[in-house]
Amino acid sequence: MSRISGPLSALTAAVLSLASVSAMAIEPFQAKYQANYLGAQAAGTMTLTKNGSDQWTYNLDVKNIFIQLNQTTVFDTATGRLRPLSSDDVLKTLGNKSEALGQYDWNSLQATWSGNVTSEQSVPVPLTIGDLNPLLVNLAIVSDVNAGNPLSYNIVNLGKTQQTTYEVVGTEAVSFNGKIENATKISYTNGSKQTLAWIVPDAPAPVRVQQTDNGKQTLLLVMTSLN
C-alpha cells in the first residue's frame, strides 16, 4: 500500500493521538496463554518488561516440541507514544531457523530489516511519528478499545507500510482471572487472512487472539493467567 503523503490527514492525526494514549497506560506484566499454532497445541507467554525510565521490551513466545515462534520488540515512550526501536522475530522448526531483525531509526526516520528476509523485505521504509510494528499493536488496541477510540494504525514491517483498521464486531462473555467478563471483540481482515481479538478492561493484552487464513485457523491464544 502507498504511504500517506503531504499534510497529515485527519485519520493520521488521530492515530498519533491514540498511540500517545496507549503509551501512558502501560505497566509491566506477564501473561500465560494456552495456544494452538498451525494445528498443534502449544504454550504461549506474553511479557512486558521495563528496561529503563522510558524503554521497554515486549515479547511473545509460542512453542511446543515441534516449533517455536518468538517475537521481541524493544520500544520507548520518550515522546509520549509507543515508538519501536528494534525487533527480533524468530521461527524455529525441526532442523530449521528463520530470523528477521528490524531497526527503527527515529533520527534518520527510516526502518530497515535484515536476516532471513528477501530483497523486497529488506527495502528501507520511511518512518512517520506514530508508526507501530505488528507486535506493538497488541498494546495499542487494548488501550484504544477501553477508551472508545478508533482502532486505526500505520504499521511498518518487512519493507512495507500498511494502514490497518480494526472493527468492533460485538461483545462476548469470556472467562478471565477466575470470573466471567464481557469482552469487546474486534476484527481485522487482510485478503484471505483475519485476526480476531477479545479485550477486557482488566487485562493489559488481549485475553484471546485468533488468526485464520482462508477460513482455517492458524493461531489461537487464550489467556490462562496474568501477573
PDB file of C-alpha atoms in Angstrom:
ATOM      1  CA  MET A   1       0.000   0.000   0.000  1.00  0.00           C
ATOM      2  CA  SER A   2       1.180   3.552  -0.664  1.00  0.00           C
ATOM      3  CA  ARG A   3       2.234   5.843   2.126  1.00  0.00           C
ATOM      4  CA  ILE A   4       0.275   8.922   3.131  1.00  0.00           C
ATOM      5  CA  SER A   5       2.000  12.000   1.671  1.00  0.00           C
ATOM      6  CA  GLY A   6       1.551  15.741   2.083  1.00  0.00           C
ATOM      7  CA  PRO A   7      -0.177  17.260   5.129  1.00  0.00           C
ATOM      8  CA  LEU A   8      -1.328  14.818   7.788  1.00  0.00           C
ATOM      9  CA  SER A   9      -4.839  13.606   7.171  1.00  0.00           C
ATOM     10  CA  ALA A  10      -7.388  13.717   9.986  1.00  0.00           C
ATOM     11  CA  LEU A  11      -7.094   9.939  10.316  1.00  0.00           C
ATOM     12  CA  THR A  12      -3.310  10.055  10.637  1.00  0.00           C
ATOM     13  CA  ALA A  13      -3.537  12.812  13.229  1.00  0.00           C
ATOM     14  CA  ALA A  14      -5.973  10.656  15.180  1.00  0.00           C
ATOM     15  CA  VAL A  15      -3.560   7.713  15.039  1.00  0.00           C
ATOM     16  CA  LEU A  16      -0.809   9.831  16.589  1.00  0.00           C
ATOM     17  CA  SER A  17      -3.135  10.789  19.417  1.00  0.00           C
ATOM     18  CA  LEU A  18      -4.144   7.163  20.034  1.00  0.00           C
ATOM     19  CA  ALA A  19      -0.541   5.981  20.215  1.00  0.00           C
ATOM     20  CA  SER A  20       0.117   8.645  22.836  1.00  0.00           C
ATOM     21  CA  VAL A  21      -2.794   7.470  24.998  1.00  0.00           C
ATOM     22  CA  SER A  22      -1.628   3.852  24.754  1.00  0.00           C
ATOM     23  CA  ALA A  23       1.918   4.696  25.836  1.00  0.00           C
ATOM     24  CA  MET A  24       0.820   6.412  29.043  1.00  0.00           C
ATOM     25  CA  ALA A  25      -1.203   3.444  30.367  1.00  0.00           C
ATOM     26  CA  ILE A  26       1.275   0.560  30.081  1.00  0.00           C
ATOM     27  CA  GLU A  27       2.619  -1.397  33.067  1.00  0.00           C
ATOM     28  CA  PRO A  28       4.899  -4.471  33.263  1.00  0.00           C
ATOM     29  CA  PHE A  29       3.096  -7.819  33.089  1.00  0.00           C
ATOM     30  CA  GLN A  30       3.440 -11.487  32.240  1.00  0.00           C
ATOM     31  CA  ALA A  31       0.503 -13.326  30.691  1.00  0.00           C
ATOM     32  CA  LYS A  32       0.350 -17.077  30.099  1.00  0.00           C
ATOM     33  CA  TYR A  33      -1.643 -18.434  27.182  1.00  0.00           C
ATOM     34  CA  GLN A  34      -2.945 -21.791  26.069  1.00  0.00           C
ATOM     35  CA  ALA A  35      -2.057 -21.836  22.390  1.00  0.00           C
ATOM     36  CA  ASN A  36      -2.782 -23.705  19.195  1.00  0.00           C
ATOM     37  CA  TYR A  37      -0.282 -22.964  16.442  1.00  0.00           C
ATOM     38  CA  LEU A  38      -0.771 -24.473  12.978  1.00  0.00           C
ATOM     39  CA  GLY A  39      -2.973 -27.212  14.419  1.00  0.00           C
ATOM     40  CA  ALA A  40      -0.694 -28.233  17.294  1.00  0.00           C
ATOM     41  CA  GLN A  41      -1.174 -27.497  20.991  1.00  0.00           C
ATOM     42  CA  ALA A  42       1.407 -25.117  22.415  1.00  0.00           C
ATOM     43  CA  ALA A  43       2.193 -22.872  25.370  1.00  0.00           C
ATOM     44  CA  GLY A  44       2.332 -19.118  24.998  1.00  0.00           C
ATOM     45  CA  THR A  45       3.796 -16.320  27.105  1.00  0.00           C
ATOM     46  CA  MET A  46       3.447 -12.578  26.583  1.00  0.00           C
ATOM     47  CA  THR A  47       5.760 -10.388  28.667  1.00  0.00           C
ATOM     48  CA  LEU A  48       6.266  -6.650  29.044  1.00  0.00           C
ATOM     49  CA  THR A  49       9.426  -5.631  30.922  1.00  0.00           C
ATOM     50  CA  LYS A  50      10.609  -2.139  31.769  1.00  0.00           C
ATOM     51  CA  ASN A  51      14.275  -1.583  30.824  1.00  0.00           C
ATOM     52  CA  GLY A  52      14.644   1.999  31.999  1.00  0.00           C
ATOM     53  CA  SER A  53      12.678   5.154  32.582  1.00  0.00           C
ATOM     54  CA  ASP A  54      11.228   5.229  29.066  1.00  0.00           C
ATOM     55  CA  GLN A  55      12.324   1.936  27.462  1.00  0.00           C
ATOM     56  CA  TRP A  56      10.524  -1.415  27.383  1.00  0.00           C
ATOM     57  CA  THR A  57      10.911  -4.938  25.996  1.00  0.00           C
ATOM     58  CA  TYR A  58       7.776  -6.677  24.734  1.00  0.00           C
ATOM     59  CA  ASN A  59       7.937 -10.404  23.962  1.00  0.00           C
ATOM     60  CA  LEU A  60       5.597 -13.075  22.635  1.00  0.00           C
ATOM     61  CA  ASP A  61       6.760 -16.696  22.775  1.00  0.00           C
ATOM     62  CA  VAL A  62       4.692 -19.624  21.478  1.00  0.00           C
ATOM     63  CA  LYS A  63       6.211 -23.110  21.466  1.00  0.00           C
ATOM     64  CA  ASN A  64       5.772 -26.855  21.618  1.00  0.00           C
ATOM     65  CA  ILE A  65       8.147 -29.756  20.937  1.00  0.00           C
ATOM     66  CA  PHE A  66       7.987 -29.176  17.173  1.00  0.00           C
ATOM     67  CA  ILE A  67       8.004 -25.423  16.675  1.00  0.00           C
ATOM     68  CA  GLN A  68       8.770 -22.124  18.405  1.00  0.00           C
ATOM     69  CA  LEU A  69       7.653 -18.633  17.444  1.00  0.00           C
ATOM     70  CA  ASN A  70       9.408 -15.857  19.362  1.00  0.00           C
ATOM     71  CA  GLN A  71       8.816 -12.166  18.699  1.00  0.00           C
ATOM     72  CA  THR A  72      10.556  -9.379  20.624  1.00  0.00           C
ATOM     73  CA  THR A  73      10.233  -5.620  20.246  1.00  0.00           C
ATOM     74  CA  VAL A  74      12.202  -3.014  22.163  1.00  0.00           C
ATOM     75  CA  PHE A  75      10.381   0.318  22.262  1.00  0.00           C
ATOM     76  CA  ASP A  76      10.339   3.572  24.153  1.00  0.00           C
ATOM     77  CA  THR A  77       7.774   6.107  25.301  1.00  0.00           C
ATOM     78  CA  ALA A  78      10.100   9.124  25.436  1.00  0.00           C
ATOM     79  CA  THR A  79       7.807  11.097  23.142  1.00  0.00           C
ATOM     80  CA  GLY A  80       4.658  10.001  24.989  1.00  0.00           C
ATOM     81  CA  ARG A  81       3.941   7.454  22.245  1.00  0.00           C
ATOM     82  CA  LEU A  82       4.720   3.793  21.655  1.00  0.00           C
ATOM     83  CA  ARG A  83       7.816   4.008  19.457  1.00  0.00           C
ATOM     84  CA  PRO A  84       9.525   0.808  18.194  1.00  0.00           C
ATOM     85  CA  LEU A  85      13.336   0.811  18.330  1.00  0.00           C
ATOM     86  CA  SER A  86      14.225  -2.753  17.306  1.00  0.00           C
ATOM     87  CA  SER A  87      12.557  -6.094  16.663  1.00  0.00           C
ATOM     88  CA  ASP A  88      13.684  -9.719  16.523  1.00  0.00           C
ATOM     89  CA  ASP A  89      11.279 -12.306  15.090  1.00  0.00           C
ATOM     90  CA  VAL A  90      12.402 -15.947  15.184  1.00  0.00           C
ATOM     91  CA  LEU A  91      10.658 -19.063  13.867  1.00  0.00           C
ATOM     92  CA  LYS A  92      12.220 -22.411  14.759  1.00  0.00           C
ATOM     93  CA  THR A  93      11.069 -25.752  13.397  1.00  0.00           C
ATOM     94  CA  LEU A  94      12.754 -29.144  13.458  1.00  0.00           C
ATOM     95  CA  GLY A  95      16.171 -28.513  11.930  1.00  0.00           C
ATOM     96  CA  ASN A  96      15.342 -25.017  10.665  1.00  0.00           C
ATOM     97  CA  LYS A  97      15.527 -21.457  11.963  1.00  0.00           C
ATOM     98  CA  SER A  98      14.346 -18.232  10.346  1.00  0.00           C
ATOM     99  CA  GLU A  99      15.073 -14.830  11.869  1.00  0.00           C
ATOM    100  CA  ALA A 100      14.155 -11.280  10.837  1.00  0.00           C
ATOM    101  CA  LEU A 101      15.770  -8.312  12.586  1.00  0.00           C
ATOM    102  CA  GLY A 102      14.250  -4.836  12.430  1.00  0.00           C
ATOM    103  CA  GLN A 103      15.828  -1.472  13.233  1.00  0.00           C
ATOM    104  CA  TYR A 104      13.746   1.694  13.615  1.00  0.00           C
ATOM    105  CA  ASP A 105      15.975   4.778  13.415  1.00  0.00           C
ATOM    106  CA  TRP A 106      13.998   7.803  14.566  1.00  0.00           C
ATOM    107  CA  ASN A 107      16.893  10.176  13.891  1.00  0.00           C
ATOM    108  CA  SER A 108      17.005   9.334  10.186  1.00  0.00           C
ATOM    109  CA  LEU A 109      13.279   8.386  10.165  1.00  0.00           C
ATOM    110  CA  GLN A 110      13.954   5.065   8.488  1.00  0.00           C
ATOM    111  CA  ALA A 111      13.197   1.403   9.263  1.00  0.00           C
ATOM    112  CA  THR A 112      15.306  -1.468   7.905  1.00  0.00           C
ATOM    113  CA  TRP A 113      15.271  -5.267   8.160  1.00  0.00           C
ATOM    114  CA  SER A 114      17.963  -7.920   7.907  1.00  0.00           C
ATOM    115  CA  GLY A 115      18.437 -11.636   8.489  1.00  0.00           C
ATOM    116  CA  ASN A 116      16.416 -14.272   6.657  1.00  0.00           C
ATOM    117  CA  VAL A 117      14.480 -11.758   4.576  1.00  0.00           C
ATOM    118  CA  THR A 118      14.028 -11.255   0.840  1.00  0.00           C
ATOM    119  CA  SER A 119      15.443  -8.296  -1.070  1.00  0.00           C
ATOM    120  CA  GLU A 120      11.962  -6.731  -1.121  1.00  0.00           C
ATOM    121  CA  GLN A 121      11.570  -7.209   2.633  1.00  0.00           C
ATOM    122  CA  SER A 122      14.904  -5.504   3.335  1.00  0.00           C
ATOM    123  CA  VAL A 123      13.967  -2.296   1.494  1.00  0.00           C
ATOM    124  CA  PRO A 124      14.210   0.720   3.864  1.00  0.00           C
ATOM    125  CA  VAL A 125      10.860   2.265   4.786  1.00  0.00           C
ATOM    126  CA  PRO A 126      10.395   5.939   5.806  1.00  0.00           C
ATOM    127  CA  LEU A 127       9.098   6.370   9.351  1.00  0.00           C
ATOM    128  CA  THR A 128       6.388   8.796  10.442  1.00  0.00           C
ATOM    129  CA  ILE A 129       5.728   9.723  14.062  1.00  0.00           C
ATOM    130  CA  GLY A 130       3.114   7.311  15.406  1.00  0.00           C
ATOM    131  CA  ASP A 131       4.156   4.314  13.276  1.00  0.00           C
ATOM    132  CA  LEU A 132       3.990   0.931  15.034  1.00  0.00           C
ATOM    133  CA  ASN A 133       5.274  -2.536  14.267  1.00  0.00           C
ATOM    134  CA  PRO A 134       2.868  -5.527  14.324  1.00  0.00           C
ATOM    135  CA  LEU A 135       3.647  -6.670  17.882  1.00  0.00           C
ATOM    136  CA  LEU A 136       3.048  -3.239  19.432  1.00  0.00           C
ATOM    137  CA  VAL A 137      -0.487  -3.179  18.049  1.00  0.00           C
ATOM    138  CA  ASN A 138      -1.399  -5.656  20.833  1.00  0.00           C
ATOM    139  CA  LEU A 139      -0.708  -2.938  23.402  1.00  0.00           C
ATOM    140  CA  ALA A 140      -2.326  -0.130  21.436  1.00  0.00           C
ATOM    141  CA  ILE A 141      -5.638  -1.864  20.755  1.00  0.00           C
ATOM    142  CA  VAL A 142      -6.278  -2.638  24.436  1.00  0.00           C
ATOM    143  CA  SER A 143      -5.943   1.000  25.478  1.00  0.00           C
ATOM    144  CA  ASP A 144      -7.911   2.259  22.495  1.00  0.00           C
ATOM    145  CA  VAL A 145     -10.780  -0.235  22.868  1.00  0.00           C
ATOM    146  CA  ASN A 146     -11.172   0.644  26.550  1.00  0.00           C
ATOM    147  CA  ALA A 147     -11.102   4.377  25.722  1.00  0.00           C
ATOM    148  CA  GLY A 148     -13.587   4.001  22.870  1.00  0.00           C
ATOM    149  CA  ASN A 149     -11.091   5.359  20.335  1.00  0.00           C
ATOM    150  CA  PRO A 150     -10.901   4.433  16.631  1.00  0.00           C
ATOM    151  CA  LEU A 151      -8.659   1.419  16.032  1.00  0.00           C
ATOM    152  CA  SER A 152      -6.535   2.642  13.114  1.00  0.00           C
ATOM    153  CA  TYR A 153      -2.764   2.194  12.956  1.00  0.00           C
ATOM    154  CA  ASN A 154       0.038   2.719  10.460  1.00  0.00           C
ATOM    155  CA  ILE A 155       2.181  -0.424  10.628  1.00  0.00           C
ATOM    156  CA  VAL A 156       5.692  -0.778   9.208  1.00  0.00           C
ATOM    157  CA  ASN A 157       7.059  -4.288   8.722  1.00  0.00           C
ATOM    158  CA  LEU A 158       9.442  -6.082   6.350  1.00  0.00           C
ATOM    159  CA  GLY A 159       9.837  -3.380   3.729  1.00  0.00           C
ATOM    160  CA  LYS A 160       6.201  -2.285   3.708  1.00  0.00           C
ATOM    161  CA  THR A 161       3.876   0.186   5.361  1.00  0.00           C
ATOM    162  CA  GLN A 162       0.184  -0.527   5.797  1.00  0.00           C
ATOM    163  CA  GLN A 163      -2.772   1.321   7.244  1.00  0.00           C
ATOM    164  CA  THR A 164      -4.610  -1.147   9.467  1.00  0.00           C
ATOM    165  CA  THR A 165      -8.074  -0.609  10.923  1.00  0.00           C
ATOM    166  CA  TYR A 166      -9.779  -2.967  13.362  1.00  0.00           C
ATOM    167  CA  GLU A 167     -13.560  -3.008  13.692  1.00  0.00           C
ATOM    168  CA  VAL A 168     -15.611  -3.716  16.796  1.00  0.00           C
ATOM    169  CA  VAL A 169     -17.830  -6.662  15.871  1.00  0.00           C
ATOM    170  CA  GLY A 170     -19.619  -7.205  19.166  1.00  0.00           C
ATOM    171  CA  THR A 171     -19.215  -8.381  22.742  1.00  0.00           C
ATOM    172  CA  GLU A 172     -18.803 -11.860  24.153  1.00  0.00           C
ATOM    173  CA  ALA A 173     -18.669 -13.364  27.638  1.00  0.00           C
ATOM    174  CA  VAL A 174     -15.221 -14.835  28.362  1.00  0.00           C
ATOM    175  CA  SER A 175     -13.586 -16.461  31.364  1.00  0.00           C
ATOM    176  CA  PHE A 176     -10.724 -14.341  32.694  1.00  0.00           C
ATOM    177  CA  ASN A 177      -8.896 -14.317  36.017  1.00  0.00           C
ATOM    178  CA  GLY A 178     -11.385 -16.672  37.645  1.00  0.00           C
ATOM    179  CA  LYS A 179     -14.501 -14.802  36.603  1.00  0.00           C
ATOM    180  CA  ILE A 180     -16.718 -14.171  33.601  1.00  0.00           C
ATOM    181  CA  GLU A 181     -16.219 -10.804  31.927  1.00  0.00           C
ATOM    182  CA  ASN A 182     -17.833  -9.110  28.962  1.00  0.00           C
ATOM    183  CA  ALA A 183     -15.132  -8.805  26.286  1.00  0.00           C
ATOM    184  CA  THR A 184     -15.133  -6.463  23.305  1.00  0.00           C
ATOM    185  CA  LYS A 185     -14.498  -8.493  20.157  1.00  0.00           C
ATOM    186  CA  ILE A 186     -12.590  -6.770  17.352  1.00  0.00           C
ATOM    187  CA  SER A 187     -11.687  -7.901  13.841  1.00  0.00           C
ATOM    188  CA  TYR A 188      -9.165  -7.096  11.125  1.00  0.00           C
ATOM    189  CA  THR A 189      -9.252  -8.640   7.635  1.00  0.00           C
ATOM    190  CA  ASN A 190      -6.443  -8.504   5.085  1.00  0.00           C
ATOM    191  CA  GLY A 191      -7.293 -10.503   1.973  1.00  0.00           C
ATOM    192  CA  SER A 192      -7.752 -14.134   2.998  1.00  0.00           C
ATOM    193  CA  LYS A 193      -6.355 -13.510   6.490  1.00  0.00           C
ATOM    194  CA  GLN A 194      -8.407 -12.474   9.505  1.00  0.00           C
ATOM    195  CA  THR A 195      -7.408 -11.572  13.058  1.00  0.00           C
ATOM    196  CA  LEU A 196      -9.900 -11.551  15.921  1.00  0.00           C
ATOM    197  CA  ALA A 197      -9.067 -10.253  19.405  1.00  0.00           C
ATOM    198  CA  TRP A 198     -11.054 -10.160  22.637  1.00  0.00           C
ATOM    199  CA  ILE A 199     -10.394  -7.227  25.004  1.00  0.00           C
ATOM    200  CA  VAL A 200     -11.452  -6.846  28.648  1.00  0.00           C
ATOM    201  CA  PRO A 201     -10.854  -3.728  30.793  1.00  0.00           C
ATOM    202  CA  ASP A 202      -8.757  -5.540  33.426  1.00  0.00           C
ATOM    203  CA  ALA A 203      -6.172  -7.072  31.058  1.00  0.00           C
ATOM    204  CA  PRO A 204      -3.213  -5.185  29.501  1.00  0.00           C
ATOM    205  CA  ALA A 205      -3.180  -7.520  26.488  1.00  0.00           C
ATOM    206  CA  PRO A 206      -5.885  -9.361  24.531  1.00  0.00           C
ATOM    207  CA  VAL A 207      -7.342 -12.247  26.548  1.00  0.00           C
ATOM    208  CA  ARG A 208      -7.884 -14.161  23.326  1.00  0.00           C
ATOM    209  CA  VAL A 209      -6.449 -13.904  19.807  1.00  0.00           C
ATOM    210  CA  GLN A 210      -7.455 -15.966  16.794  1.00  0.00           C
ATOM    211  CA  GLN A 211      -5.868 -15.820  13.339  1.00  0.00           C
ATOM    212  CA  THR A 212      -7.261 -17.578  10.282  1.00  0.00           C
ATOM    213  CA  ASP A 213      -6.197 -17.903   6.645  1.00  0.00           C
ATOM    214  CA  ASN A 214      -8.848 -18.867   4.076  1.00  0.00           C
ATOM    215  CA  GLY A 215     -11.108 -19.764   6.991  1.00  0.00           C
ATOM    216  CA  LYS A 216      -8.569 -22.175   8.515  1.00  0.00           C
ATOM    217  CA  GLN A 217      -7.264 -21.378  11.984  1.00  0.00           C
ATOM    218  CA  THR A 218      -3.501 -20.770  12.095  1.00  0.00           C
ATOM    219  CA  LEU A 219      -3.139 -19.387  15.628  1.00  0.00           C
ATOM    220  CA  LEU A 220      -5.260 -19.343  18.770  1.00  0.00           C
ATOM    221  CA  LEU A 221      -4.153 -17.775  22.057  1.00  0.00           C
ATOM    222  CA  VAL A 222      -6.311 -17.966  25.196  1.00  0.00           C
ATOM    223  CA  MET A 223      -5.019 -16.210  28.319  1.00  0.00           C
ATOM    224  CA  THR A 224      -4.869 -18.509  31.347  1.00  0.00           C
ATOM    225  CA  SER A 225      -3.064 -16.328  33.909  1.00  0.00           C
ATOM    226  CA  LEU A 226      -1.853 -12.764  34.407  1.00  0.00           C
ATOM    227  CA  ASN A 227       0.840 -11.451  36.744  1.00  0.00           C
TER     228      ASN A 227
END
